[in-house]
CSV table of C-alpha atoms in Angstrom, one decimal:
chain,number,residue,atom,x,y,z
A,15,UNK,CA,78.5,253.6,46.3
A,16,UNK,CA,77.8,251.4,43.2
A,17,UNK,CA,77.0,254.6,41.2
A,18,UNK,CA,80.6,255.6,41.8
A,19,UNK,CA,81.9,252.2,40.6
A,20,UNK,CA,79.7,252.4,37.5
A,21,UNK,CA,81.2,255.8,36.7
A,22,UNK,CA,84.7,254.3,36.7
A,23,UNK,CA,83.7,251.6,34.2
A,24,UNK,CA,82.1,254.3,32.0
A,25,UNK,CA,85.3,256.4,32.2
A,26,UNK,CA,87.1,253.4,30.7
A,27,UNK,CA,84.6,253.0,27.9
A,28,UNK,CA,82.7,250.1,29.5
A,29,UNK,CA,78.9,250.1,30.2
A,30,UNK,CA,77.8,251.0,33.6
A,31,UNK,CA,76.2,247.6,33.9
A,32,UNK,CA,79.7,246.1,34.0
A,33,UNK,CA,79.3,246.5,37.8
A,34,UNK,CA,76.8,243.5,37.7
A,35,UNK,CA,79.4,241.3,36.1
A,36,UNK,CA,81.9,241.6,39.0
A,37,UNK,CA,82.0,238.7,41.5
A,38,UNK,CA,80.1,239.4,44.7
A,39,UNK,CA,83.1,238.6,46.9
A,40,UNK,CA,85.0,241.4,45.1
A,41,UNK,CA,82.1,243.8,45.4
A,42,UNK,CA,81.8,243.0,49.1
A,43,UNK,CA,85.5,243.6,49.7
A,44,UNK,CA,85.3,246.8,47.6
A,45,UNK,CA,82.7,248.2,49.9
A,46,UNK,CA,85.2,247.9,52.8
A,47,UNK,CA,87.8,249.6,50.6
A,48,UNK,CA,85.3,252.4,49.7
A,49,UNK,CA,84.6,252.9,53.4
A,50,UNK,CA,88.3,253.4,54.0
A,51,UNK,CA,88.7,255.7,51.0
A,52,UNK,CA,88.3,259.5,51.2
A,53,UNK,CA,84.6,260.4,51.4
A,54,UNK,CA,83.3,263.3,49.4
A,55,UNK,CA,80.0,265.2,49.7
A,56,UNK,CA,77.9,265.0,46.5
A,57,UNK,CA,78.5,268.3,44.6
A,58,UNK,CA,76.2,271.2,44.8
A,59,UNK,CA,77.1,273.6,41.9
A,60,UNK,CA,79.0,276.7,43.1
A,61,UNK,CA,78.5,275.9,46.8
A,62,UNK,CA,80.3,272.9,48.2
A,63,UNK,CA,84.1,273.3,48.2
A,64,UNK,CA,86.1,270.8,46.1
A,65,UNK,CA,86.9,267.5,47.9
A,66,UNK,CA,84.8,268.4,50.9
A,67,UNK,CA,84.2,265.5,53.3
A,68,UNK,CA,80.7,264.8,54.7
A,69,UNK,CA,80.0,265.4,58.4
A,70,UNK,CA,79.7,262.0,59.9
A,71,UNK,CA,79.5,263.0,63.6
A,72,UNK,CA,83.0,262.0,64.6
A,73,UNK,CA,86.2,262.7,62.6
A,74,UNK,CA,87.7,259.3,63.4
A,75,UNK,CA,84.7,257.1,62.8
A,76,UNK,CA,86.0,255.8,59.4
A,77,UNK,CA,89.3,254.9,60.9
A,78,UNK,CA,87.7,253.4,64.0
A,79,UNK,CA,85.7,250.9,61.9
A,80,UNK,CA,88.2,250.4,59.1
A,81,UNK,CA,89.8,247.1,58.3
A,82,UNK,CA,93.4,246.7,59.6
A,83,UNK,CA,96.2,247.4,57.2
A,84,UNK,CA,99.1,245.3,56.3
A,85,UNK,CA,102.6,246.3,57.6
A,86,UNK,CA,103.6,247.2,54.0
A,87,UNK,CA,100.5,249.3,53.6
A,88,UNK,CA,97.1,248.7,52.0
A,89,UNK,CA,94.0,246.9,53.2
A,90,UNK,CA,94.0,243.1,53.7
A,91,UNK,CA,92.3,241.0,51.0
A,92,UNK,CA,92.1,243.6,48.2
A,93,UNK,CA,88.9,243.4,46.0
A,94,UNK,CA,91.0,243.3,42.8
A,95,UNK,CA,88.2,244.8,40.7
A,96,UNK,CA,89.5,245.6,37.2
A,97,UNK,CA,87.7,248.3,35.3
A,98,UNK,CA,89.2,247.0,32.0
A,99,UNK,CA,87.9,243.4,32.6
A,100,UNK,CA,85.3,242.8,35.3
A,101,UNK,CA,85.9,239.1,35.2
A,102,UNK,CA,89.5,239.5,36.3
A,103,UNK,CA,91.1,239.9,39.7
A,104,UNK,CA,93.7,242.6,39.6
A,105,UNK,CA,95.4,241.8,42.9
A,106,UNK,CA,95.1,245.4,44.1
A,107,UNK,CA,92.3,247.6,45.5
A,108,UNK,CA,89.5,248.5,43.3
A,109,UNK,CA,88.8,252.1,42.0
A,110,UNK,CA,88.4,254.5,44.9
A,111,UNK,CA,87.8,257.9,43.2
A,112,UNK,CA,84.6,259.5,42.0
A,113,UNK,CA,86.6,261.0,39.1
A,114,UNK,CA,90.4,261.1,38.2
A,115,UNK,CA,92.2,263.2,40.8
A,116,UNK,CA,89.1,263.7,43.0
A,117,UNK,CA,90.7,262.0,46.0
A,118,UNK,CA,87.6,260.0,47.1
A,119,UNK,CA,84.1,258.6,46.5
A,120,UNK,CA,80.9,260.5,46.7
A,121,UNK,CA,78.9,259.5,49.8
A,122,UNK,CA,75.2,260.3,49.5
A,123,UNK,CA,73.2,261.3,52.5
A,124,UNK,CA,70.7,258.9,54.0
A,125,UNK,CA,67.8,260.8,52.4
A,126,UNK,CA,69.0,259.3,49.1
A,127,UNK,CA,68.3,255.8,50.4
A,128,UNK,CA,65.0,256.9,51.9
A,129,UNK,CA,63.7,258.5,48.7
A,130,UNK,CA,64.8,255.6,46.4
A,131,UNK,CA,63.3,253.0,48.8
A,132,UNK,CA,60.1,255.0,49.0
A,133,UNK,CA,59.4,253.9,45.4
A,134,UNK,CA,58.9,250.3,46.6
A,135,UNK,CA,62.0,249.2,44.7
A,136,UNK,CA,63.4,247.1,47.5
A,137,UNK,CA,60.2,245.1,48.1
A,138,UNK,CA,59.6,244.7,44.3
A,139,UNK,CA,63.1,243.3,43.7
A,140,UNK,CA,62.8,241.1,46.8
A,141,UNK,CA,59.9,239.4,45.2
A,142,UNK,CA,61.8,239.2,41.9
A,143,UNK,CA,64.8,237.5,43.5
A,144,UNK,CA,62.5,235.2,45.6
A,145,UNK,CA,60.6,234.0,42.5
A,146,UNK,CA,63.8,233.5,40.5
A,147,UNK,CA,65.6,231.4,43.1
A,148,UNK,CA,62.5,229.3,44.0
A,149,UNK,CA,61.0,228.6,40.5
A,150,UNK,CA,60.7,229.6,36.9
A,151,UNK,CA,57.7,231.8,37.0
A,152,UNK,CA,59.6,234.7,35.5
A,153,UNK,CA,61.2,232.8,32.7
A,154,UNK,CA,64.8,232.0,31.9
A,155,UNK,CA,67.8,234.3,32.4
A,156,UNK,CA,70.7,235.4,30.3
A,157,UNK,CA,74.2,234.7,31.7
A,158,UNK,CA,74.5,238.4,32.7
A,159,UNK,CA,71.3,238.3,34.6
A,160,UNK,CA,72.4,235.1,36.4
A,161,UNK,CA,75.4,237.1,37.7
A,162,UNK,CA,73.1,240.0,38.7
A,163,UNK,CA,70.8,237.5,40.6
A,164,UNK,CA,73.7,235.9,42.4
A,165,UNK,CA,75.3,239.2,43.4
A,166,UNK,CA,71.9,240.7,44.5
A,167,UNK,CA,71.0,237.7,46.7
A,168,UNK,CA,74.6,237.5,48.2
A,169,UNK,CA,75.0,241.2,48.9
A,170,UNK,CA,71.5,242.2,50.1
A,171,UNK,CA,69.4,239.2,51.0
A,172,UNK,CA,71.6,237.2,53.3
A,173,UNK,CA,73.8,237.9,56.3
A,174,UNK,CA,76.9,239.8,55.2
A,175,UNK,CA,80.4,238.4,55.5
A,176,UNK,CA,81.7,238.4,59.1
A,177,UNK,CA,83.4,241.7,60.1
A,178,UNK,CA,82.5,243.5,56.9
A,179,UNK,CA,81.5,247.2,57.1
A,180,UNK,CA,78.0,246.2,55.8
A,181,UNK,CA,77.5,243.8,58.8
A,182,UNK,CA,74.6,245.8,60.3
A,183,UNK,CA,72.5,242.7,60.9
A,184,UNK,CA,72.8,240.6,64.0
A,185,UNK,CA,70.7,238.8,66.7
A,186,UNK,CA,70.0,242.3,68.1
A,187,UNK,CA,68.6,243.6,64.7
A,188,UNK,CA,67.9,240.6,62.5
A,189,UNK,CA,65.8,242.2,59.7
A,190,UNK,CA,67.4,244.5,57.1
A,191,UNK,CA,64.1,246.1,56.1
A,192,UNK,CA,63.3,246.9,59.7
A,193,UNK,CA,66.8,248.3,60.3
A,194,UNK,CA,66.6,250.6,57.3
A,195,UNK,CA,63.2,251.9,58.5
A,196,UNK,CA,64.8,252.5,62.0
A,197,UNK,CA,67.5,254.7,60.5
A,198,UNK,CA,65.0,256.7,58.4
A,199,UNK,CA,62.7,257.2,61.4
A,200,UNK,CA,65.5,258.4,63.6
A,201,UNK,CA,67.1,260.7,61.1
A,202,UNK,CA,64.0,262.2,59.5
A,203,UNK,CA,61.0,261.1,61.6
A,204,UNK,CA,59.6,259.5,58.4
A,205,UNK,CA,58.1,256.1,57.6
A,206,UNK,CA,58.3,254.5,54.2
A,207,UNK,CA,55.0,254.9,52.4
A,208,UNK,CA,54.4,251.2,52.0
A,209,UNK,CA,54.0,248.3,54.5
A,210,UNK,CA,56.4,245.4,54.9
A,211,UNK,CA,54.8,242.5,53.0
A,212,UNK,CA,53.4,239.8,55.2
A,213,UNK,CA,55.6,237.2,53.5
A,214,UNK,CA,58.6,238.4,55.5
A,215,UNK,CA,57.3,237.1,58.9
A,216,UNK,CA,58.8,238.7,62.0
A,217,UNK,CA,59.8,241.9,60.0
A,218,UNK,CA,56.1,242.7,59.7
A,219,UNK,CA,55.6,243.5,63.4
A,220,UNK,CA,53.8,246.9,63.4
A,221,UNK,CA,56.3,249.8,64.0
A,222,UNK,CA,59.1,247.4,64.9
A,223,UNK,CA,61.6,250.0,63.8
A,224,UNK,CA,60.4,252.4,66.4
A,225,UNK,CA,61.0,250.1,69.4
A,226,UNK,CA,64.0,251.0,71.6
A,227,UNK,CA,64.6,254.3,69.9
A,228,UNK,CA,63.8,256.5,72.9
A,229,UNK,CA,64.0,260.3,72.4
A,230,UNK,CA,66.4,260.2,69.4
A,231,UNK,CA,63.9,261.0,66.6
A,232,UNK,CA,63.8,264.1,64.4
A,233,UNK,CA,60.0,264.4,64.3
A,234,UNK,CA,60.3,268.0,63.1
A,235,UNK,CA,62.4,267.3,60.1
A,236,UNK,CA,59.6,267.2,57.5
A,237,UNK,CA,58.1,270.4,58.9
A,238,UNK,CA,61.4,272.3,58.9
A,239,UNK,CA,62.4,270.9,55.5
A,240,UNK,CA,59.1,271.8,53.9
A,241,UNK,CA,59.3,275.3,55.4
A,242,UNK,CA,62.8,275.7,54.1
A,243,UNK,CA,61.6,274.8,50.6
A,244,UNK,CA,58.7,277.2,50.9
A,245,UNK,CA,61.0,280.1,52.0
A,246,UNK,CA,63.4,279.3,49.1
A,247,UNK,CA,60.4,279.3,46.7
A,248,UNK,CA,59.4,282.8,47.9
A,249,UNK,CA,62.9,283.9,47.3
A,250,UNK,CA,62.8,282.5,43.7
A,251,UNK,CA,59.4,284.0,43.2
A,252,UNK,CA,60.4,287.5,44.3
A,253,UNK,CA,64.0,287.7,43.3
A,254,UNK,CA,63.3,290.0,40.4
A,255,UNK,CA,61.1,292.4,42.4
A,256,UNK,CA,62.2,295.9,41.6
A,257,UNK,CA,59.4,297.6,43.6
A,258,UNK,CA,56.8,296.7,46.2
A,259,UNK,CA,56.9,294.2,49.1
A,260,UNK,CA,59.4,291.4,49.1
A,261,UNK,CA,58.7,288.9,51.9
A,262,UNK,CA,61.9,287.0,51.3
A,263,UNK,CA,64.1,286.9,54.5
A,264,UNK,CA,67.6,285.4,54.0
A,265,UNK,CA,68.1,285.5,57.8
A,266,UNK,CA,65.1,283.2,58.3
A,267,UNK,CA,66.3,280.9,55.6
A,268,UNK,CA,69.7,280.7,57.3
A,269,UNK,CA,67.9,280.0,60.6
A,270,UNK,CA,66.0,277.1,59.1
A,271,UNK,CA,69.2,275.7,57.7
A,272,UNK,CA,70.8,275.8,61.1
A,273,UNK,CA,67.8,274.1,62.7
A,274,UNK,CA,67.9,271.3,60.1
A,275,UNK,CA,71.7,271.1,60.5
A,276,UNK,CA,71.5,270.8,64.3
A,277,UNK,CA,68.8,268.1,64.3
A,278,UNK,CA,70.7,266.0,61.8
A,279,UNK,CA,74.0,266.4,63.5
A,280,UNK,CA,72.4,265.5,66.8
A,281,UNK,CA,71.6,262.1,65.4
A,282,UNK,CA,75.2,261.7,64.3
A,283,UNK,CA,76.9,262.3,67.6
A,284,UNK,CA,79.9,260.0,68.1
A,285,UNK,CA,79.6,258.7,64.5
A,286,UNK,CA,76.1,257.2,65.1
A,287,UNK,CA,74.4,256.0,61.9
A,288,UNK,CA,77.5,256.6,59.8
A,289,UNK,CA,78.0,252.8,59.1
A,290,UNK,CA,74.3,252.3,58.6
A,291,UNK,CA,74.0,255.2,56.2
A,292,UNK,CA,76.9,253.9,54.1
A,293,UNK,CA,75.4,250.4,54.0
A,294,UNK,CA,71.8,251.5,53.1
A,295,UNK,CA,72.9,254.0,50.5
A,296,UNK,CA,75.1,251.4,48.9
A,297,UNK,CA,72.2,248.9,48.8
A,298,UNK,CA,69.7,251.3,47.3
A,299,UNK,CA,72.3,252.6,44.7
A,300,UNK,CA,72.5,249.0,43.4
A,301,UNK,CA,68.8,248.9,42.5
A,302,UNK,CA,68.9,252.5,41.3
A,303,UNK,CA,71.7,251.5,38.9
A,304,UNK,CA,69.7,248.5,37.8
A,305,UNK,CA,66.9,250.7,36.7
A,306,UNK,CA,68.9,253.5,35.0
A,307,UNK,CA,69.2,251.5,31.7
A,308,UNK,CA,67.7,248.5,30.0
A,309,UNK,CA,70.1,246.3,31.9
A,310,UNK,CA,70.2,242.6,31.3
A,311,UNK,CA,67.9,241.8,34.1
A,312,UNK,CA,65.4,244.5,32.9
A,313,UNK,CA,65.5,242.9,29.4
A,314,UNK,CA,65.0,239.4,30.7
A,315,UNK,CA,62.0,240.6,32.7
A,316,UNK,CA,60.6,242.2,29.5
A,317,UNK,CA,60.5,245.6,31.3
A,318,UNK,CA,62.3,247.8,28.9
A,319,UNK,CA,61.2,251.5,29.1
A,320,UNK,CA,62.6,254.9,28.5
A,321,UNK,CA,62.8,255.9,32.1
A,322,UNK,CA,63.8,254.3,35.4
A,323,UNK,CA,60.3,254.6,36.9
A,324,UNK,CA,58.8,253.1,33.8
A,325,UNK,CA,61.1,250.1,34.2
A,326,UNK,CA,60.2,249.8,37.9
A,327,UNK,CA,56.5,249.9,37.1
A,328,UNK,CA,56.8,247.2,34.5
A,329,UNK,CA,58.9,244.9,36.8
A,330,UNK,CA,56.4,245.4,39.6
A,331,UNK,CA,53.6,244.3,37.3
A,332,UNK,CA,55.5,241.1,36.4
A,333,UNK,CA,55.4,240.1,40.1
A,334,UNK,CA,51.9,241.3,40.9
A,335,UNK,CA,53.0,244.4,42.7
A,336,UNK,CA,52.8,248.2,42.3
A,337,UNK,CA,55.5,250.8,42.5
A,338,UNK,CA,54.8,254.2,44.2
A,339,UNK,CA,52.6,256.5,42.1
A,340,UNK,CA,55.2,259.2,42.2
A,341,UNK,CA,58.3,257.0,41.6
A,342,UNK,CA,59.6,259.3,38.9
A,343,UNK,CA,59.8,262.3,41.2
A,344,UNK,CA,61.3,260.3,44.1
A,345,UNK,CA,64.1,258.9,41.9
A,346,UNK,CA,64.8,262.3,40.2
A,347,UNK,CA,65.2,264.2,43.5
A,348,UNK,CA,67.1,261.5,45.5
A,349,UNK,CA,70.6,262.7,44.5
A,350,UNK,CA,69.7,266.4,44.6
A,351,UNK,CA,68.2,266.1,48.1
A,352,UNK,CA,71.3,264.4,49.2
A,353,UNK,CA,73.5,267.2,47.9
A,354,UNK,CA,71.4,269.9,49.6
A,355,UNK,CA,71.3,268.1,53.0
A,356,UNK,CA,75.0,267.3,52.9
A,357,UNK,CA,75.7,271.1,52.4
A,358,UNK,CA,73.3,272.0,55.2
A,359,UNK,CA,75.0,269.5,57.5
A,360,UNK,CA,78.3,271.2,56.8
A,361,UNK,CA,76.9,274.6,57.7
A,362,UNK,CA,77.2,276.0,54.1
A,363,UNK,CA,74.0,278.1,54.4
A,364,UNK,CA,74.3,279.1,58.1
A,365,UNK,CA,75.0,282.7,57.1
A,366,UNK,CA,72.2,284.9,55.5
A,367,UNK,CA,74.5,285.9,52.7
A,368,UNK,CA,75.3,282.2,51.9
A,369,UNK,CA,71.6,281.3,52.4
A,370,UNK,CA,70.6,283.8,49.7
A,371,UNK,CA,72.5,281.7,47.1
A,372,UNK,CA,69.7,279.2,47.3
A,373,UNK,CA,67.3,281.5,45.5
A,374,UNK,CA,69.3,284.4,44.0
A,375,UNK,CA,70.9,285.3,41.7
A,376,UNK,CA,70.0,282.9,38.8
A,377,UNK,CA,72.5,280.0,38.8
A,378,UNK,CA,72.7,276.3,38.5
A,379,UNK,CA,72.0,276.1,42.2
A,380,UNK,CA,68.8,278.1,42.0
A,381,UNK,CA,67.6,276.0,39.0
A,382,UNK,CA,68.3,272.9,41.1
A,383,UNK,CA,66.4,274.2,44.0
A,384,UNK,CA,63.4,275.1,41.8
A,385,UNK,CA,63.5,271.5,40.5
A,386,UNK,CA,63.7,270.1,44.0
A,387,UNK,CA,60.7,272.2,45.2
A,388,UNK,CA,58.6,271.0,42.2
A,389,UNK,CA,59.6,267.4,42.7
A,390,UNK,CA,59.1,267.4,46.5
A,391,UNK,CA,55.6,269.1,46.2
A,392,UNK,CA,54.5,266.6,43.5
A,393,UNK,CA,55.9,263.5,45.3
A,394,UNK,CA,54.6,264.3,48.9
A,395,UNK,CA,51.6,266.6,48.3
A,396,UNK,CA,53.2,269.2,50.6
A,397,UNK,CA,52.0,272.5,49.2
A,398,UNK,CA,55.4,274.2,49.2
A,399,UNK,CA,54.3,277.1,47.0
A,400,UNK,CA,51.4,278.2,49.1
A,401,UNK,CA,51.7,280.6,52.0
A,402,UNK,CA,50.2,279.5,55.3
A,403,UNK,CA,46.7,280.8,56.1
A,404,UNK,CA,46.4,283.5,58.8
A,405,UNK,CA,44.3,286.4,60.0
A,406,UNK,CA,46.5,289.1,58.4
A,407,UNK,CA,45.4,290.8,55.2
A,408,UNK,CA,48.0,288.7,53.5
A,409,UNK,CA,49.2,285.7,55.4
A,410,UNK,CA,52.5,286.0,57.1
A,411,UNK,CA,55.5,284.9,55.1
A,412,UNK,CA,56.8,283.1,58.1
A,413,UNK,CA,55.4,281.2,61.1
A,414,UNK,CA,54.9,283.2,64.3
A,415,UNK,CA,57.6,281.2,66.1
A,416,UNK,CA,61.1,280.8,64.8
A,417,UNK,CA,62.5,277.3,64.8
A,418,UNK,CA,64.5,276.3,67.9
A,419,UNK,CA,67.1,273.8,66.8
A,420,UNK,CA,67.9,272.6,70.3
A,421,UNK,CA,64.3,271.5,70.8
A,422,UNK,CA,64.0,270.0,67.3
A,423,UNK,CA,67.1,267.9,68.0
A,424,UNK,CA,65.9,266.3,71.2
A,425,UNK,CA,62.1,266.0,70.9
A,426,UNK,CA,60.9,262.6,72.0
A,427,UNK,CA,59.9,260.0,69.5
A,428,UNK,CA,56.9,257.8,69.5
């Protein structure tokens, strides 16, 4: 969400870091406004229709959880964010379009939050904030960094305001870092690659995020996702074949897309995880935005670098921590993975003809898929470009069994 807000400042000739100068009460209220605004899927070149809304599991979920409106129209307590002066309160709602005339804000899929958090960014900045509010071990701050620090602590490291859309912490689920891991586990069957630091007490209980989940876990997601990328790679590899065997099968690619669509949609029934996805994606976009430039807090931490992952590495070193080894790949594929999964959830690639667009003909989409395959393989170690071993003369291009979406969607969790 905060990437959307940054883009509106940039469109007015202001730096993206103007977001960090807005008062946290305005930012908190803006998130409620953003929830109520039209939601758009992140674009996938030549594929997703203009102004398409993401599938959230229930058409009325946004309205069901929205703030009440005044009799004269408009949400109560407008955020009043001014894109011409972030220190002002404009008396009206903040900017609610990804671009002029777009009719809504881009809502990234939960995979965006998972990949960004896999870099270790949340725990690293948790330690930065902890040290800054408790002492002076990181040096003095500029006025702009003081504002960033206050907003960061207020928005992400304390209980949210009562009745806000981001209020996904309670006595039932008291730890934000556990709650995020719970959502990642349910949607993707994936854990974050780092442990919860012992300093955070009750949140360090082993596998706390898996308790009470029951059978609602997509344990097959990584297997199906990696196989989809492998099949798309074969399509990319063989798309220019004029003679000889071409193992590419668009029907199988479409079947994999349907299997992934069904397992993700199963977790969204009745609008489940919609609010959590919105909240966690918003939180991780704040830290993603912090790292995209030499923002004031980056400069005060003496962590200037030419890339986001370079800045994260330098910040981690300042607080005696390490970022993920493959942070660069994780950050670079976060938005792209979100775009592809949103399209899959909408059923864009359910048909073999549509599925073939993932690898042929040459287009921006096929270039993006090639990049995604390279980034995923490098970040995870999954050998996407290798065919499975088998007893045939040349190993089969596909597994013996086709994916069964209905089983993938209901397989019991640990």
